[in-house]
Amino acid sequence: MDMQALLKGLQSHPVHQTHEKKSKSVREYHVGGETLSIVEDDNGGVATLVWQAVMLQCRWFERAGTSFAGKRVVELGSGTGFVGIYVAKRGAAHVFLTDIDAPKVLAVLEENVAANDVGAATTVRPLDWRNRDDCATIPGGAPDVIIVCECIYNGRMHEDLIATIKALTGPETITYVCYAQRHPEAEALFFERCAAVGFAIETASDDDMAACRADVADGLGPDAAGVFLKMLRLAA
């Protein structure tokens, strides 16, 4: 995959980063009642930048009164770890921050865990969606929560991502998938495939997402429309 071409394509969409980036930097974000100090590094490609959907997902959790107290959480495609670190700050028992086994990506995750003092409640771990054996490296059985944020932009990875979610999911697991809409037909197909393998799908209301956009508008840049959140559970 040409990461620079992918980054250029994502940034050309009106829903992109929260701000302009120059190489490696640290910025504070205030969202959902928490302050996060986040290291970003554009040398790590799309994975190590903050995208607007992460803030909306965190704000939705707060508005919905989502409790993570005592929960085991796995974040897939963690990138900077923004959402997983937010969840750790909100009382999760343990959060596994996972991404591809790339030194720059995992290094940024480790830096952000340290910067936010959540090391006791988090583990950074490589997890390649193409290798289902990696799922077995997450201890403790099925997690209570799986987080997937800004991970469905690449249709070539859909099959592997869905298989990974399914492999990790137990009877009580809920998966939150948040994404900026870039390719509506491909994104719709992603959720059709989720339904085909046994997931029931719920969509956060447009009104709720609009309220989340308004709540964090100062941190979102000029255009935060077109961000959606869906929840997956095993169908009864």
mmCIF file of C-alpha atoms in Angstrom:
data_model
loop_
_atom_site.group_PDB
_atom_site.id
_atom_site.type_symbol
_atom_site.label_atom_id
_atom_site.label_comp_id
_atom_site.label_asym_id
_atom_site.label_seq_id
_atom_site.Cartn_x
_atom_site.Cartn_y
_atom_site.Cartn_z
ATOM 1 C CA MET A 1 0.000 0.000 0.000
ATOM 2 C CA ASP A 2 1.296 3.495 -0.886
ATOM 3 C CA MET A 3 0.844 5.204 2.499
ATOM 4 C CA GLN A 4 1.687 8.677 1.197
ATOM 5 C CA ALA A 5 -0.922 8.382 -1.556
ATOM 6 C CA LEU A 6 -3.476 7.130 0.960
ATOM 7 C CA LEU A 7 -2.708 10.003 3.321
ATOM 8 C CA LYS A 8 -3.097 12.517 0.477
ATOM 9 C CA GLY A 9 -6.424 10.965 -0.468
ATOM 10 C CA LEU A 10 -7.766 11.080 3.066
ATOM 11 C CA GLN A 11 -6.679 14.661 3.597
ATOM 12 C CA SER A 12 -8.415 15.737 0.382
ATOM 13 C CA HIS A 13 -11.757 14.757 1.944
ATOM 14 C CA PRO A 14 -13.583 17.585 3.788
ATOM 15 C CA VAL A 15 -13.647 15.493 6.963
ATOM 16 C CA HIS A 16 -10.025 14.983 7.811
ATOM 17 C CA GLN A 17 -7.636 15.952 10.579
ATOM 18 C CA THR A 18 -8.429 18.240 13.461
ATOM 19 C CA HIS A 19 -5.667 20.678 12.456
ATOM 20 C CA GLU A 20 -2.683 21.140 10.187
ATOM 21 C CA LYS A 21 0.242 18.846 11.021
ATOM 22 C CA LYS A 22 3.973 19.322 10.690
ATOM 23 C CA SER A 23 6.059 16.212 11.338
ATOM 24 C CA LYS A 24 6.076 15.249 15.042
ATOM 25 C CA SER A 25 4.149 17.285 17.585
ATOM 26 C CA VAL A 26 2.235 17.100 20.861
ATOM 27 C CA ARG A 27 -1.186 18.642 21.386
ATOM 28 C CA GLU A 28 -3.728 18.691 24.201
ATOM 29 C CA TYR A 29 -7.317 17.747 23.415
ATOM 30 C CA HIS A 30 -10.287 18.411 25.681
ATOM 31 C CA VAL A 31 -13.145 16.037 25.004
ATOM 32 C CA GLY A 32 -15.767 14.199 26.987
ATOM 33 C CA GLY A 33 -14.661 15.701 30.288
ATOM 34 C CA GLU A 34 -11.074 14.489 29.824
ATOM 35 C CA THR A 35 -7.822 16.111 28.743
ATOM 36 C CA LEU A 36 -5.585 14.026 26.514
ATOM 37 C CA SER A 37 -2.012 14.832 25.572
ATOM 38 C CA ILE A 38 -1.429 13.253 22.174
ATOM 39 C CA VAL A 39 1.811 12.798 20.251
ATOM 40 C CA GLU A 40 1.347 12.748 16.472
ATOM 41 C CA ASP A 41 3.908 11.873 13.845
ATOM 42 C CA ASP A 42 3.132 12.183 10.142
ATOM 43 C CA ASN A 43 6.215 10.066 9.429
ATOM 44 C CA GLY A 44 4.121 7.140 10.663
ATOM 45 C CA GLY A 45 1.534 7.636 7.907
ATOM 46 C CA VAL A 46 -2.217 7.801 8.480
ATOM 47 C CA ALA A 47 -2.005 5.721 11.669
ATOM 48 C CA THR A 48 -0.205 8.288 13.798
ATOM 49 C CA LEU A 49 -2.388 11.331 13.163
ATOM 50 C CA VAL A 50 -5.544 12.462 14.965
ATOM 51 C CA TRP A 51 -8.673 12.325 12.783
ATOM 52 C CA GLN A 52 -11.871 14.132 13.622
ATOM 53 C CA ALA A 53 -13.943 10.999 14.164
ATOM 54 C CA VAL A 54 -11.999 10.096 17.297
ATOM 55 C CA MET A 55 -13.233 13.202 19.096
ATOM 56 C CA LEU A 56 -16.814 12.598 18.022
ATOM 57 C CA GLN A 57 -16.671 8.999 19.197
ATOM 58 C CA CYS A 58 -15.402 10.025 22.636
ATOM 59 C CA ARG A 59 -18.018 12.779 22.917
ATOM 60 C CA TRP A 60 -20.760 10.311 21.944
ATOM 61 C CA PHE A 61 -19.640 7.977 24.722
ATOM 62 C CA GLU A 62 -20.048 10.795 27.233
ATOM 63 C CA ARG A 63 -23.410 11.977 25.903
ATOM 64 C CA ALA A 64 -24.742 8.399 25.866
ATOM 65 C CA GLY A 65 -23.584 7.788 29.424
ATOM 66 C CA THR A 66 -21.496 4.820 28.294
ATOM 67 C CA SER A 67 -19.777 3.247 31.302
ATOM 68 C CA PHE A 68 -16.440 1.515 30.899
ATOM 69 C CA ALA A 69 -15.959 0.863 34.609
ATOM 70 C CA GLY A 70 -14.495 -2.591 35.081
ATOM 71 C CA LYS A 71 -14.649 -3.357 31.341
ATOM 72 C CA ARG A 72 -12.014 -5.102 29.247
ATOM 73 C CA VAL A 73 -11.560 -3.218 25.993
ATOM 74 C CA VAL A 74 -9.721 -3.948 22.746
ATOM 75 C CA GLU A 75 -9.084 -1.138 20.296
ATOM 76 C CA LEU A 76 -8.300 -2.258 16.750
ATOM 77 C CA GLY A 77 -6.227 0.024 14.535
ATOM 78 C CA SER A 78 -5.488 2.248 17.519
ATOM 79 C CA GLY A 79 -3.240 4.693 15.671
ATOM 80 C CA THR A 80 -2.427 7.361 18.247
ATOM 81 C CA GLY A 81 -4.499 5.492 20.833
ATOM 82 C CA PHE A 82 -6.793 8.491 21.287
ATOM 83 C CA VAL A 83 -10.065 6.637 21.889
ATOM 84 C CA GLY A 84 -8.533 3.769 23.858
ATOM 85 C CA ILE A 85 -6.669 6.170 26.143
ATOM 86 C CA TYR A 86 -9.873 8.160 26.654
ATOM 87 C CA VAL A 87 -11.652 4.928 27.644
ATOM 88 C CA ALA A 88 -8.825 4.048 30.050
ATOM 89 C CA LYS A 89 -9.212 7.447 31.690
ATOM 90 C CA ARG A 90 -12.946 6.736 32.031
ATOM 91 C CA GLY A 91 -12.321 3.754 34.271
ATOM 92 C CA ALA A 92 -11.877 0.707 32.045
ATOM 93 C CA ALA A 93 -10.302 -2.248 33.859
ATOM 94 C CA HIS A 94 -7.873 -2.744 30.987
ATOM 95 C CA VAL A 95 -7.501 -1.501 27.424
ATOM 96 C CA PHE A 96 -5.481 -3.320 24.771
ATOM 97 C CA LEU A 97 -4.242 -0.778 22.215
ATOM 98 C CA THR A 98 -3.469 -2.692 19.038
ATOM 99 C CA ASP A 99 -2.172 -1.855 15.587
ATOM 100 C CA ILE A 100 0.119 -3.208 12.908
ATOM 101 C CA ASP A 101 3.588 -4.305 13.955
ATOM 102 C CA ALA A 102 5.271 -1.140 12.698
ATOM 103 C CA PRO A 103 7.915 0.459 14.949
ATOM 104 C CA LYS A 104 6.809 4.068 14.401
ATOM 105 C CA VAL A 105 3.141 3.271 15.067
ATOM 106 C CA LEU A 106 3.779 1.261 18.221
ATOM 107 C CA ALA A 107 6.292 3.862 19.444
ATOM 108 C CA VAL A 108 3.676 6.646 19.178
ATOM 109 C CA LEU A 109 1.189 4.464 21.069
ATOM 110 C CA GLU A 110 3.713 3.881 23.848
ATOM 111 C CA GLU A 111 4.520 7.596 24.012
ATOM 112 C CA ASN A 112 0.845 8.487 24.347
ATOM 113 C CA VAL A 113 0.249 5.899 27.055
ATOM 114 C CA ALA A 114 3.122 7.422 29.031
ATOM 115 C CA ALA A 115 2.037 11.016 28.349
ATOM 116 C CA ASN A 116 -1.430 10.303 29.744
ATOM 117 C CA ASP A 117 -0.313 8.196 32.718
ATOM 118 C CA VAL A 118 -2.507 5.216 31.829
ATOM 119 C CA GLY A 119 0.197 2.566 31.731
ATOM 120 C CA ALA A 120 -1.347 0.546 34.561
ATOM 121 C CA ALA A 121 -4.611 0.174 32.646
ATOM 122 C CA THR A 122 -3.311 -0.310 29.105
ATOM 123 C CA THR A 123 -1.224 -2.695 27.042
ATOM 124 C CA VAL A 124 0.205 -1.818 23.624
ATOM 125 C CA ARG A 125 0.279 -4.874 21.397
ATOM 126 C CA PRO A 126 0.726 -5.618 17.674
ATOM 127 C CA LEU A 127 -2.335 -7.196 16.079
ATOM 128 C CA ASP A 128 -2.450 -7.827 12.344
ATOM 129 C CA TRP A 129 -6.006 -8.358 11.056
ATOM 130 C CA ARG A 130 -4.618 -10.636 8.357
ATOM 131 C CA ASN A 131 -3.315 -13.043 10.993
ATOM 132 C CA ARG A 132 -6.131 -14.449 13.076
ATOM 133 C CA ASP A 133 -3.589 -16.079 15.423
ATOM 134 C CA ASP A 134 -2.833 -12.574 16.720
ATOM 135 C CA CYS A 135 -6.282 -12.530 18.332
ATOM 136 C CA ALA A 136 -5.117 -15.286 20.679
ATOM 137 C CA THR A 137 -2.512 -12.901 22.124
ATOM 138 C CA ILE A 138 -5.305 -10.921 23.825
ATOM 139 C CA PRO A 139 -5.669 -12.632 27.222
ATOM 140 C CA GLY A 140 -8.798 -13.121 29.278
ATOM 141 C CA GLY A 141 -11.281 -14.295 26.672
ATOM 142 C CA ALA A 142 -13.745 -12.132 24.762
ATOM 143 C CA PRO A 143 -13.556 -8.428 25.648
ATOM 144 C CA ASP A 144 -16.562 -6.464 26.827
ATOM 145 C CA VAL A 145 -15.936 -3.747 24.235
ATOM 146 C CA ILE A 146 -14.172 -3.511 20.882
ATOM 147 C CA ILE A 147 -13.388 -0.067 19.481
ATOM 148 C CA VAL A 148 -12.883 0.533 15.752
ATOM 149 C CA CYS A 149 -12.385 4.174 14.771
ATOM 150 C CA GLU A 150 -11.418 5.396 11.299
ATOM 151 C CA CYS A 151 -10.491 1.894 10.144
ATOM 152 C CA ILE A 152 -12.877 1.146 7.275
ATOM 153 C CA TYR A 153 -11.504 3.567 4.659
ATOM 154 C CA ASN A 154 -9.590 0.758 2.922
ATOM 155 C CA GLY A 155 -12.026 -1.696 1.353
ATOM 156 C CA ARG A 156 -9.256 -4.199 0.731
ATOM 157 C CA MET A 157 -9.000 -4.705 4.493
ATOM 158 C CA HIS A 158 -12.720 -5.116 5.192
ATOM 159 C CA GLU A 159 -12.788 -8.910 5.075
ATOM 160 C CA ASP A 160 -9.829 -9.231 7.448
ATOM 161 C CA LEU A 161 -11.158 -6.571 9.818
ATOM 162 C CA ILE A 162 -14.583 -8.216 10.028
ATOM 163 C CA ALA A 163 -13.001 -11.627 10.610
ATOM 164 C CA THR A 164 -10.873 -10.156 13.409
ATOM 165 C CA ILE A 165 -13.890 -8.542 15.072
ATOM 166 C CA LYS A 166 -15.791 -11.816 14.823
ATOM 167 C CA ALA A 167 -12.873 -13.809 16.269
ATOM 168 C CA LEU A 168 -12.651 -11.505 19.289
ATOM 169 C CA THR A 169 -16.394 -11.174 19.890
ATOM 170 C CA GLY A 170 -18.242 -13.058 22.625
ATOM 171 C CA PRO A 171 -21.961 -13.192 23.488
ATOM 172 C CA GLU A 172 -21.783 -9.954 25.511
ATOM 173 C CA THR A 173 -19.286 -8.021 23.390
ATOM 174 C CA ILE A 174 -20.280 -4.727 21.784
ATOM 175 C CA THR A 175 -18.203 -3.218 18.984
ATOM 176 C CA TYR A 176 -18.308 0.524 18.262
ATOM 177 C CA VAL A 177 -17.397 1.449 14.683
ATOM 178 C CA CYS A 178 -16.945 5.181 14.065
ATOM 179 C CA TYR A 179 -15.932 6.549 10.673
ATOM 180 C CA ALA A 180 -15.957 9.567 8.411
ATOM 181 C CA GLN A 181 -17.979 8.819 5.308
ATOM 182 C CA ARG A 182 -15.723 8.835 2.254
ATOM 183 C CA HIS A 183 -16.986 6.004 0.052
ATOM 184 C CA PRO A 184 -20.672 5.446 0.929
ATOM 185 C CA GLU A 185 -21.157 2.349 -1.210
ATOM 186 C CA ALA A 186 -18.048 0.624 0.125
ATOM 187 C CA GLU A 187 -18.909 1.543 3.700
ATOM 188 C CA ALA A 188 -22.455 0.234 3.282
ATOM 189 C CA LEU A 189 -20.975 -3.000 1.927
ATOM 190 C CA PHE A 190 -18.794 -3.291 5.028
ATOM 191 C CA PHE A 191 -21.849 -3.372 7.258
ATOM 192 C CA GLU A 192 -23.699 -5.709 4.899
ATOM 193 C CA ARG A 193 -20.794 -8.103 5.308
ATOM 194 C CA CYS A 194 -20.978 -7.683 9.094
ATOM 195 C CA ALA A 195 -24.657 -8.636 9.011
ATOM 196 C CA ALA A 196 -23.892 -11.616 6.774
ATOM 197 C CA VAL A 197 -21.546 -13.117 9.378
ATOM 198 C CA GLY A 198 -24.045 -12.769 12.218
ATOM 199 C CA PHE A 199 -23.891 -9.244 13.583
ATOM 200 C CA ALA A 200 -26.902 -7.114 14.486
ATOM 201 C CA ILE A 201 -26.224 -3.458 13.697
ATOM 202 C CA GLU A 202 -27.480 -0.328 15.447
ATOM 203 C CA THR A 203 -26.821 3.205 14.221
ATOM 204 C CA ALA A 204 -26.338 6.267 16.403
ATOM 205 C CA SER A 205 -28.969 8.841 15.513
ATOM 206 C CA ASP A 206 -28.166 11.796 13.260
ATOM 207 C CA ASP A 207 -29.388 14.136 16.006
ATOM 208 C CA ASP A 208 -26.978 12.640 18.531
ATOM 209 C CA MET A 209 -24.047 12.893 16.142
ATOM 210 C CA ALA A 210 -24.970 16.486 15.281
ATOM 211 C CA ALA A 211 -24.990 17.316 19.001
ATOM 212 C CA CYS A 212 -21.559 15.732 19.368
ATOM 213 C CA ARG A 213 -20.236 17.833 16.495
ATOM 214 C CA ALA A 214 -21.564 20.979 18.146
ATOM 215 C CA ASP A 215 -20.060 20.017 21.507
ATOM 216 C CA VAL A 216 -16.515 19.682 20.182
ATOM 217 C CA ALA A 217 -16.715 22.095 17.241
ATOM 218 C CA ASP A 218 -13.755 24.168 18.443
ATOM 219 C CA GLY A 219 -11.461 21.170 18.070
ATOM 220 C CA LEU A 220 -12.788 19.823 14.800
ATOM 221 C CA GLY A 221 -11.714 22.251 12.151
ATOM 222 C CA PRO A 222 -13.967 23.714 9.463
ATOM 223 C CA ASP A 223 -16.108 20.691 8.572
ATOM 224 C CA ALA A 224 -17.056 17.739 10.783
ATOM 225 C CA ALA A 225 -20.133 16.580 8.904
ATOM 226 C CA GLY A 226 -20.397 13.027 7.692
ATOM 227 C CA VAL A 227 -19.115 11.132 10.729
ATOM 228 C CA PHE A 228 -21.149 8.077 11.698
ATOM 229 C CA LEU A 229 -21.189 5.580 14.563
ATOM 230 C CA LYS A 230 -22.561 2.053 14.456
ATOM 231 C CA MET A 231 -22.720 -0.659 17.095
ATOM 232 C CA LEU A 232 -22.287 -4.364 16.392
ATOM 233 C CA ARG A 233 -23.486 -7.240 18.561
ATOM 234 C CA LEU A 234 -23.928 -10.900 17.794
ATOM 235 C CA ALA A 235 -27.458 -11.390 16.528
ATOM 236 C CA ALA A 236 -29.753 -13.379 18.812
#
